[in-house]
């Protein structure tokens, strides 16, 4: 393995058939994120401005959704920003004070399931985000957004349990939890909303379309796992594909990352194969929806390569 840094190793071996693209509305989306964070009070929360500066939510939205209209792009960027704030808070609380995580998660479920009024700045931000989704999406799309968002919230509880478990987590459990905590599938209803027409029920619920949804979400979140492996290793993180391979094989991190890349490459190629199989049956909106899923694979890769959050991937020493 001639690569001297994690990022070089990933770039050398990861299969990425989707070329780099970005939205012309990225700057406006970034300004919209800053304004929304101030309006909801999240920008006053400790550490949030620095975290947003290191994660660049509008940049990720721009790379994932380059063809989205300005309204959808801004909504995607705001949701990314909210999930970063929520995820980081849940990880910190769940790792050190897991019992205190329950009120935070229960508030989110009550808002998403019952429309309950919020009691915290995070809850107020989620409630406002849900309102924006209902304004922009059809009732069916908004219901799918709320359902997928509840799955994401429940996944954070599973992650907290895994982090406090005394024995190493098996790879299968790690990837199962990661599929929930990825937070990618809640964005797919916004991919639907970005299309000129609603997808038919036959398209949306086609077995191959459901398979594409899982493949794309897994590939999209596993790619940042590669770039965040050093960061997660240093902080004691458990739910990371590369670290799961390292625990399973008791191998150096470069070897574990290479094994994870092989799994990701297989997943991306399977996505391409299934897309080719179903594409003749899809309407133009159905095609656009699948292209939106592919955008998340592409966007997460190009964003992860340069975002300050994963700067440790450029470190020369790998163990």
Short mmCIF file of N, CA and C in Angstrom, two decimals, residues 1-2 21-22 39 60 89 100-101 142 175 204 216 225 227 237 250 255 265 271 298 319:
data_model
loop_
_atom_site.label_atom_id
_atom_site.label_comp_id
_atom_site.label_asym_id
_atom_site.label_seq_id
_atom_site.Cartn_x
_atom_site.Cartn_y
_atom_site.Cartn_z
N UNK A 1 0.84 -1.18 0.00
CA UNK A 1 0.00 0.00 0.00
C UNK A 1 0.89 1.25 0.00
N UNK A 2 1.10 1.87 -1.14
CA UNK A 2 2.02 2.99 -1.22
C UNK A 2 1.46 4.28 -0.63
N UNK A 21 -20.05 17.43 -8.97
CA UNK A 21 -20.93 18.52 -9.39
C UNK A 21 -21.29 19.33 -8.15
N UNK A 22 -21.66 20.59 -8.36
CA UNK A 22 -22.11 21.42 -7.25
C UNK A 22 -23.19 22.38 -7.74
N UNK A 39 -32.25 32.19 13.76
CA UNK A 39 -33.67 32.35 14.04
C UNK A 39 -34.18 31.30 15.02
N UNK A 60 -22.25 20.32 1.49
CA UNK A 60 -22.71 18.94 1.32
C UNK A 60 -24.02 18.90 0.54
N UNK A 89 -24.75 16.22 19.54
CA UNK A 89 -25.25 16.31 20.90
C UNK A 89 -25.63 14.93 21.43
N UNK A 100 -29.54 10.54 30.19
CA UNK A 100 -30.01 11.88 29.84
C UNK A 100 -30.34 12.03 28.36
N UNK A 101 -30.04 11.00 27.59
CA UNK A 101 -30.37 11.03 26.16
C UNK A 101 -31.87 10.83 25.93
N UNK A 142 -44.29 14.12 3.10
CA UNK A 142 -44.02 14.60 4.45
C UNK A 142 -44.15 13.47 5.47
N UNK A 175 -22.99 -2.37 11.38
CA UNK A 175 -23.55 -1.87 10.12
C UNK A 175 -25.06 -1.70 10.21
N UNK A 204 -42.41 3.93 -6.53
CA UNK A 204 -41.86 4.20 -5.21
C UNK A 204 -41.70 2.93 -4.37
N UNK A 216 -27.91 2.90 -1.74
CA UNK A 216 -27.40 4.27 -1.81
C UNK A 216 -27.15 4.84 -0.43
N UNK A 225 -17.40 7.32 6.71
CA UNK A 225 -16.78 6.47 7.73
C UNK A 225 -15.29 6.25 7.44
N UNK A 227 -13.22 8.36 5.91
CA UNK A 227 -12.49 9.59 6.20
C UNK A 227 -12.50 9.95 7.68
N UNK A 237 -14.95 5.94 19.20
CA UNK A 237 -16.19 5.63 18.48
C UNK A 237 -16.27 4.17 18.10
N UNK A 250 -8.50 -7.59 13.70
CA UNK A 250 -7.33 -7.22 14.50
C UNK A 250 -6.17 -6.80 13.60
N UNK A 255 -5.34 -1.49 6.50
CA UNK A 255 -5.91 -2.74 6.01
C UNK A 255 -7.42 -2.74 6.22
N UNK A 265 -17.25 -0.48 -2.67
CA UNK A 265 -17.18 -0.63 -4.12
C UNK A 265 -18.22 -1.64 -4.61
N UNK A 271 -25.54 -0.97 -6.93
CA UNK A 271 -26.46 0.14 -7.19
C UNK A 271 -26.56 0.40 -8.69
N UNK A 298 -22.19 10.37 -4.47
CA UNK A 298 -21.18 11.28 -5.02
C UNK A 298 -20.85 12.41 -4.04
N UNK A 319 -2.27 3.59 11.85
CA UNK A 319 -2.01 2.40 12.65
C UNK A 319 -3.19 1.42 12.51
#
